[in-house]
Coordinates of C-alpha atoms and ligand atoms in Angstrom, one line a residue:
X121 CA -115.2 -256.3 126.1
X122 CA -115.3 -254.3 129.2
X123 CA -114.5 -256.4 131.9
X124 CA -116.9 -254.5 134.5
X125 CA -120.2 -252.0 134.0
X126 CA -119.8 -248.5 134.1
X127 CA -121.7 -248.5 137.7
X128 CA -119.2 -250.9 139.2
X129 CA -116.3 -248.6 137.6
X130 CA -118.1 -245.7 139.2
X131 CA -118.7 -246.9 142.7
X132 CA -115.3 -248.4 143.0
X133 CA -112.4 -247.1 144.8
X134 CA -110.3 -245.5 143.9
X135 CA -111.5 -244.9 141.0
X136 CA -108.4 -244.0 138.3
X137 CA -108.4 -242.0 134.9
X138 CA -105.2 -242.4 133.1
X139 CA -104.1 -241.3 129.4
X140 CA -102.6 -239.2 127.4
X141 CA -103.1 -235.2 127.4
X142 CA -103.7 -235.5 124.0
X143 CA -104.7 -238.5 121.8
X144 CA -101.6 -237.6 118.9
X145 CA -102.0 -241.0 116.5
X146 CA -103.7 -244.0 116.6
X147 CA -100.8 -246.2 117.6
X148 CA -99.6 -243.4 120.6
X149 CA -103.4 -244.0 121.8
X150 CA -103.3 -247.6 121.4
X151 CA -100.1 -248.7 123.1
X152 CA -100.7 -246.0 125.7
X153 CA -104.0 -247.9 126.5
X154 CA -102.4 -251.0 126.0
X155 CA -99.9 -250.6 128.5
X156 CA -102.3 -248.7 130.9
X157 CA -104.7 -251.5 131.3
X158 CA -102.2 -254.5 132.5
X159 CA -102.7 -252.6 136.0
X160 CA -106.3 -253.4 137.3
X161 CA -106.2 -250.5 139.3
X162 CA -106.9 -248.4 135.6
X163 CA -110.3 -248.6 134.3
X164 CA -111.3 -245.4 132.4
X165 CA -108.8 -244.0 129.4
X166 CA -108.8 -240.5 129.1
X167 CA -107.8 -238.5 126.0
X168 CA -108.1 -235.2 125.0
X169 CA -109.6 -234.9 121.1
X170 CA -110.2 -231.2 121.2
X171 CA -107.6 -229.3 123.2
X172 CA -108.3 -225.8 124.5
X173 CA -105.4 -224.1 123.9
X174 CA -104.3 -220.7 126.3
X175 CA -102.5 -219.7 122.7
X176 CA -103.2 -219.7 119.3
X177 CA -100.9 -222.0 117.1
X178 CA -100.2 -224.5 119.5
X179 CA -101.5 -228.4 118.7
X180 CA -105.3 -227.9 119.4
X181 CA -106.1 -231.3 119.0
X182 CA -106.8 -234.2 116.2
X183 CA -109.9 -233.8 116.4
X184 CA -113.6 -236.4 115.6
X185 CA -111.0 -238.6 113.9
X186 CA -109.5 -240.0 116.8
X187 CA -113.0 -240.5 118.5
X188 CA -112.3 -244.1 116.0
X189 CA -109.1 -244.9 118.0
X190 CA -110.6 -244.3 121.3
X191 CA -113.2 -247.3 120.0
X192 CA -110.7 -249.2 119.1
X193 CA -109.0 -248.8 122.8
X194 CA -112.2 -250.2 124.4
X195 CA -112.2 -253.1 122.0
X196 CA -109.2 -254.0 122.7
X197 CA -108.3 -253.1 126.2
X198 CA -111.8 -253.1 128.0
X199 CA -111.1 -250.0 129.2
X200 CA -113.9 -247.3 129.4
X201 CA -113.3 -243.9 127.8
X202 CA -113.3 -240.4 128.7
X203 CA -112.8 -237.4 127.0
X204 CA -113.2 -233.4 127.4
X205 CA -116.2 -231.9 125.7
X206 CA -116.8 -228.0 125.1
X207 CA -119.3 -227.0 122.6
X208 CA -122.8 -229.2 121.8
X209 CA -121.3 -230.5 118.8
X210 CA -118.9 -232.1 120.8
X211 CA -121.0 -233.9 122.8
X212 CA -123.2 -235.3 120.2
X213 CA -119.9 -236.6 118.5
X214 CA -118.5 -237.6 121.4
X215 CA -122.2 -239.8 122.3
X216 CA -122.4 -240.9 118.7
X217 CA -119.1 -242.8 119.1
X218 CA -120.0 -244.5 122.4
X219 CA -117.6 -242.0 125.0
X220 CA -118.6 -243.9 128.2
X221 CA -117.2 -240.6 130.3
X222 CA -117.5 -236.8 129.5
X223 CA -115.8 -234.2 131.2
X224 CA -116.3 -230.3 131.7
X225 CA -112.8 -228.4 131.2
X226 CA -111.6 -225.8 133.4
X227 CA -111.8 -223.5 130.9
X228 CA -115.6 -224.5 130.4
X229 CA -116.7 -224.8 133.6
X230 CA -115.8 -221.0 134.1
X231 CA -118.2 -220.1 131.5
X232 CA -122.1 -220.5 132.3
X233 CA -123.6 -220.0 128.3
X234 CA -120.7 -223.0 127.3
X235 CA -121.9 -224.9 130.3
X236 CA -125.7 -224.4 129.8
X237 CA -124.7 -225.6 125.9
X238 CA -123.5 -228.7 127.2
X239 CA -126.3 -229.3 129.8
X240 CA -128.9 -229.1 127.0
X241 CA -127.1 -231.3 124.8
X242 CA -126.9 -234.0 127.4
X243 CA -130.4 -233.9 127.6
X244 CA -131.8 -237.5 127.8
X245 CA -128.7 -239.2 128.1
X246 CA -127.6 -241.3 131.4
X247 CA -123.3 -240.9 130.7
X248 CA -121.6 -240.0 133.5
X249 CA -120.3 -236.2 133.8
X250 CA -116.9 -235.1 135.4
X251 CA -116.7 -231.2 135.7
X252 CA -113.3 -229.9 136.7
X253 CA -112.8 -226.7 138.8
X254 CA -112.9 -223.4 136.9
X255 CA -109.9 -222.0 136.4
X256 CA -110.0 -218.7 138.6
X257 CA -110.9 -219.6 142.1
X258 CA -114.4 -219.4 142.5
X259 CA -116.3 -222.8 143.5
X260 CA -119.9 -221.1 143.1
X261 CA -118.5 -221.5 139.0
X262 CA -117.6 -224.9 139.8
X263 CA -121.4 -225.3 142.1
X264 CA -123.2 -223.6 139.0
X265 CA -121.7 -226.2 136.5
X266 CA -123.0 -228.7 138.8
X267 CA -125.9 -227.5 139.0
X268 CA -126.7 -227.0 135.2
X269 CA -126.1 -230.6 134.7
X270 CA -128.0 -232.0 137.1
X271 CA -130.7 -229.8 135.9
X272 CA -130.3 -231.3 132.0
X273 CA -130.9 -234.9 134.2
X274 CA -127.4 -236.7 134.7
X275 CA -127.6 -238.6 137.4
X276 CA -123.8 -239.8 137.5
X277 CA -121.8 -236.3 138.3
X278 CA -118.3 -236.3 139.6
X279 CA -116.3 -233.5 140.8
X280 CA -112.3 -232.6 139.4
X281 CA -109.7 -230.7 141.1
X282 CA -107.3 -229.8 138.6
X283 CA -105.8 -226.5 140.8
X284 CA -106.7 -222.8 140.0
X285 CA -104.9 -220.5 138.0
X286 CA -102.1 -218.2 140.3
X287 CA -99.9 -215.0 138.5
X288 CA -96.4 -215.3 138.6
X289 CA -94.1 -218.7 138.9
X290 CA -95.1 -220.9 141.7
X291 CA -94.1 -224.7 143.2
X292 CA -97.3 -225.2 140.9
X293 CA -98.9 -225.3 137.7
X294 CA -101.8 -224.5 139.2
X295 CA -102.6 -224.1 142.9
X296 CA -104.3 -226.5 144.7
X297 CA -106.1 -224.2 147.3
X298 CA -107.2 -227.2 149.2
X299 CA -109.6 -225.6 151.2
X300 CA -111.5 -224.5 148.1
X301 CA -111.3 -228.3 147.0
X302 CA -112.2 -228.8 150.8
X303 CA -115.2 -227.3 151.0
X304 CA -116.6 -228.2 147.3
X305 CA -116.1 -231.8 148.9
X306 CA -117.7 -230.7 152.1
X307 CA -121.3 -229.9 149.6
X308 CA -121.2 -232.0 147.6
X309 CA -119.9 -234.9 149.9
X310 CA -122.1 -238.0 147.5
X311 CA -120.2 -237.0 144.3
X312 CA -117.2 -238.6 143.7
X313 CA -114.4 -236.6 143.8
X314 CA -111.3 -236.4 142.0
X315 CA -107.6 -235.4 142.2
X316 CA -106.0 -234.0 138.8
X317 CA -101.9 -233.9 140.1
X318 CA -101.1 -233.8 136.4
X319 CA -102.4 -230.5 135.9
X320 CA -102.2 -229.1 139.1
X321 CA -98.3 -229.8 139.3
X322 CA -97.3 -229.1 135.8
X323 CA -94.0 -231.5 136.4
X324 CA -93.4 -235.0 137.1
X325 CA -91.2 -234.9 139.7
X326 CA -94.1 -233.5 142.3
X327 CA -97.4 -235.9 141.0
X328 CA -96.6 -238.6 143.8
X329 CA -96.7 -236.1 146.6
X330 CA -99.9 -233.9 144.7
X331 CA -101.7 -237.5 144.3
X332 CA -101.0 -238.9 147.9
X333 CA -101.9 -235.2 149.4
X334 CA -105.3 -236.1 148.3
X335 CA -105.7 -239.4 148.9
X336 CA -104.9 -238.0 152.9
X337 CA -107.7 -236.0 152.6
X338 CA -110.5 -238.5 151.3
X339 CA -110.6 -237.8 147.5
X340 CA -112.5 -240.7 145.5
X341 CA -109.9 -241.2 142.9
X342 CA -107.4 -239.9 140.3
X343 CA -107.0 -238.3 136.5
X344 CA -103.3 -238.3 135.9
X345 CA -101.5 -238.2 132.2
X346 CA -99.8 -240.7 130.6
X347 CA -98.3 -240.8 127.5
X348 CA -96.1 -243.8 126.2
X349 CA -93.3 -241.3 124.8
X350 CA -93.6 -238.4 127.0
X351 CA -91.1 -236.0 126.5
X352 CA -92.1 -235.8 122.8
X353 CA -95.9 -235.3 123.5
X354 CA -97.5 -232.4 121.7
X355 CA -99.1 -230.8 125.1
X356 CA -98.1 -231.2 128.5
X357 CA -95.1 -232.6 127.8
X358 CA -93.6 -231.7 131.3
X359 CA -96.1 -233.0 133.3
X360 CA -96.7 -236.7 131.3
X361 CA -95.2 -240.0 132.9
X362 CA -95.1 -243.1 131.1
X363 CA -97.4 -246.1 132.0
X364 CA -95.0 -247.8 133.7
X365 CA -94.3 -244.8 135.9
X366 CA -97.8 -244.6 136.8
X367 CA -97.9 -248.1 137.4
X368 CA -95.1 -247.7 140.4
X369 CA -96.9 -244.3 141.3
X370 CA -99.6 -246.2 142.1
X371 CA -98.0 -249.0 143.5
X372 CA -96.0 -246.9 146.5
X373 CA -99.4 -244.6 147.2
X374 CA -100.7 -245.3 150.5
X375 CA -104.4 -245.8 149.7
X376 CA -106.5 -244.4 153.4
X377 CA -110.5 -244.9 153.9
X378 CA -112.7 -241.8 155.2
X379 CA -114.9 -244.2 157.0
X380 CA -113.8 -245.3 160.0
X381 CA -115.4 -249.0 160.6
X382 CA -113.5 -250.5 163.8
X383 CA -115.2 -249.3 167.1
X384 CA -111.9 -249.5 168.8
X385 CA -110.1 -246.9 166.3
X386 CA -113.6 -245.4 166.6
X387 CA -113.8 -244.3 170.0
X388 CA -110.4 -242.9 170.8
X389 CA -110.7 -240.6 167.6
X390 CA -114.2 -239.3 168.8
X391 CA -112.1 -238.8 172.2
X392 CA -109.8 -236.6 171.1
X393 CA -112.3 -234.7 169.5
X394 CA -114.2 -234.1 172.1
X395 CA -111.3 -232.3 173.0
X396 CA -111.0 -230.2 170.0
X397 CA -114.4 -229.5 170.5
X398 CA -114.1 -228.0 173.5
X399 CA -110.9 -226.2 172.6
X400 CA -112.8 -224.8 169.8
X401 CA -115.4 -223.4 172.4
X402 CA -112.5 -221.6 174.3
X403 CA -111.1 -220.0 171.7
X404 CA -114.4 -218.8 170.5
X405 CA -114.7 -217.2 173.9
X406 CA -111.4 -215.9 174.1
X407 CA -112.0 -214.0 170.4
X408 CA -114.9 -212.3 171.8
X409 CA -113.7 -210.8 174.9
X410 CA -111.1 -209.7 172.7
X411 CA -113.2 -208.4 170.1
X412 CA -115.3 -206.6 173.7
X413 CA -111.6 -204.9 174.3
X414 CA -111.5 -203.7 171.1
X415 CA -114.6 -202.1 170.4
X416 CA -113.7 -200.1 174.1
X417 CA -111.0 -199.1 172.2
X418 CA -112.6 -198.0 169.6
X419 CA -115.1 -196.1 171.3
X420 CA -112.2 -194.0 173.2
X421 CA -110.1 -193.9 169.6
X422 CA -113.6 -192.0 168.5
X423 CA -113.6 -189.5 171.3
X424 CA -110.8 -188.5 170.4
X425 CA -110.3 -188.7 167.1
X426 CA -107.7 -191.4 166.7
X427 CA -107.3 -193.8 163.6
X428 CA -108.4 -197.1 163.6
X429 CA -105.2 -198.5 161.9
X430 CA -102.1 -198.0 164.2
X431 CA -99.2 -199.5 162.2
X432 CA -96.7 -199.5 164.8
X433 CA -99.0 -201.3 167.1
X434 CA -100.1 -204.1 164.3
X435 CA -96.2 -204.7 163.8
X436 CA -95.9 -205.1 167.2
X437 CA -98.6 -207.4 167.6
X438 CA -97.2 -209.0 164.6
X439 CA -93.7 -209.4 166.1
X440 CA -94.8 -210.4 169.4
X441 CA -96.4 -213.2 167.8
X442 CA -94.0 -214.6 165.2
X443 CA -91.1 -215.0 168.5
X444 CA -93.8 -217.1 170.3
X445 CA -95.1 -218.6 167.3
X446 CA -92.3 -221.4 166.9
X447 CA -91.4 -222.7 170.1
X448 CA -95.0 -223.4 169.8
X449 CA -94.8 -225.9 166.8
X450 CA -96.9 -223.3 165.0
X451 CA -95.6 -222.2 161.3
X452 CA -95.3 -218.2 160.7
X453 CA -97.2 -218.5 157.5
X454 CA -100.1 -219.6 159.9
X455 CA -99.8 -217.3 162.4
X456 CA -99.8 -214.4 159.8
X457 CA -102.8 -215.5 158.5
X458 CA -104.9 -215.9 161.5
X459 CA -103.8 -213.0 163.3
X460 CA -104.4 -211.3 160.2
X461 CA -108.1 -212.6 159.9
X462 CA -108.8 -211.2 163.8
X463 CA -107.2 -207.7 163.0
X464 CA -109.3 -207.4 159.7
X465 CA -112.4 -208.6 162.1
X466 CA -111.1 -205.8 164.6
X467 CA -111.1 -203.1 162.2
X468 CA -114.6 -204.1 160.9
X469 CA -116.1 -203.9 164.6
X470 CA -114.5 -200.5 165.3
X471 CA -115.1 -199.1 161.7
X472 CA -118.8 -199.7 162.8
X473 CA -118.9 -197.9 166.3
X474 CA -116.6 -194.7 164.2
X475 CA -119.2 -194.4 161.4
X476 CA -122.3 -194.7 163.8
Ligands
PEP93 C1 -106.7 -231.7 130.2 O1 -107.2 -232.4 131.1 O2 -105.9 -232.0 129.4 C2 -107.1 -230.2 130.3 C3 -107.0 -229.4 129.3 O3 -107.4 -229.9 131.6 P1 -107.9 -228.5 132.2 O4 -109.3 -228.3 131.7 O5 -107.8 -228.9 133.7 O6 -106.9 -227.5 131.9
MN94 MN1 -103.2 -231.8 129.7

């Protein structure tokens, strides 16, 4: 028996998703649920059934089979369940076996004619939905998922943040981009909203940081793998813990609140922002008499027929910048990017007076 209703599970926090990458065999599923659910902090079981695959050949999944076991894990743990779903057929086996919890895939929610498929098929029922990021970095994908299943009349939608797919070797599996995660929160600010570290970091030894990163920045809860064996797990074998990792992940996490309910705290928080506020303003001055400089500039470059782009000069600028920048406390990486965001605005404003 579930020991609360899927609303309570829902409106809880944090809320936490833990299971395997893959359900594998029926025992594997079991003891993994088993051992998952003597935290209380665990209430939804997730397990992947049919396994998108980036490659051809690779374990793709056991399949409606193990829909059975996943039954048998809410019998005996009380657990609720959650799997991925990517075609229609999918979801109508996935509803005919009771799945409390279905999620959109990253590789799903990148495709609008798969999502649509889905949407229609949940037509008339009230599960919940989770719909991961796309994988490319592009949240109106993620805002058209979203969308499309609110449309087909789920009520219960909550957001994933499983990182976005990068070229070449970085720290992650998939990067984060925060502020992409950031601002999908900022919209959609009633949904509850998710941290993935298992697929974002791709390794165990960075989920702790990954998971407490975003409980720092508000997120509703967590989907993180667990596997009972993992290094023998037939996908994402690098970035699976055992339970009783997860349990002690979860144990040393510094759960924080967004809502701020003492007056006290309150008030000196809304005092320093006034502060920023008003910093803000300045600097928004500052940038445009700046931007009034260069567009004189660029009205004597014109005259005279002069580029826009002056490399020595943007080095300079550059240089001038990066000396300053860290007796400052600012990082260079920052510095870079913002200076680089008011040349690129600098260019636009002269570009316009050249080609008028
Ligand atoms: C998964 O959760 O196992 C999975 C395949 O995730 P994603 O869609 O984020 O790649
Ligand atoms: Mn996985």
């Amino acid at each position: 028996m579930q020991k609360k209703t899927i609303a309570e599970v829902w409106n809880k926090r944090p809320i936490i998703i833990a299971g395997p990458c893959s359900a594998e065999t029926e025992e594997q599923v079991l003891q993994t649920a088993q051992q998952l659910s003597s935290s209380n902090n665990i209430d939804i079981f997730r397990a992947g059934i049919w396994k998108p695959r980036t490659r051809p050949g690779q374990f793709e999944g056991i399949g409606k089979e193990a829909l059975l076991w996943l039954k048998k894990v809410k019998e005996q743990t009380g657990l609720f369940t959650t799997i991925e779903v990517a075609t229609a057929k999918q979801v109508e086996e996935a509803l005919e076996h009771n799945i409390d919890i279905l999620w959109l895939g990253s590789r799903t929610t990148v495709n609008p004619f798969s999502v649509q498929e889905i949407a229609d098929a949940l037509k008339g029922c009230n599960q919940p939905v989770l719909i991961k990021n796309p994988i490319n970095p592009d949240i109106d994908l993620w805002i058209g998922a979203v969308e499309r299943i609110a449309n087909a009349g789920i009520k219960q939608i909550g957001l994933i943040h499983r990182g976005f797919s990068a070229y070449g070797n970085t720290t992650y599996r998939n990067s984060p981009m925060w502020h992409l995660a950031i601002e999908m929160k900022r919209r959609y600010f009633n949904l509850p909203f998710i941290c993935d570290p298992s697929h974002i970091g791709g390794r165990r030894d960075i989920l702790a940081n990954i998971a407490q990163t975003s409980i720092n920045l508000g997120y509703d809860g967590i989907m993180i793998e667990a596997h009972i064996n993992p290094d023998d797990a037939l996908s994402d074998a690098q970035q699976q813990i055992t339970p009783t990792t997860l349990h002690t992940l979860l144990q040393q996490i510094i759960w924080r609140n967004e809502k701020i309910d003492n007056a006290d705290i309150s008030y000196i928080i809304e005092k320093m922002r006034l502060q920023i506020n008003h910093l803000d303003d300045e600097l928004m001055e500052i940038l445009s008499t700046r931007m009034k400089i260069v567009e004189e500039i660029g009205n004597y470059k014109k005259q005279h027929d002069i580029t826009i782009l002056q490399t020595n000069r943007w080095n300079e600028i550059l240089e001038r910048a990066l000396l300053k920048c860290e007796k400052l406390g600012l990082s260079k990486e920052f510095i870079i990017k913002y200076l680089d965001a008011i040349h690129m605005e600098s260019i636009q404003h002269q570009n316009k007076i050249m080609n008028n």
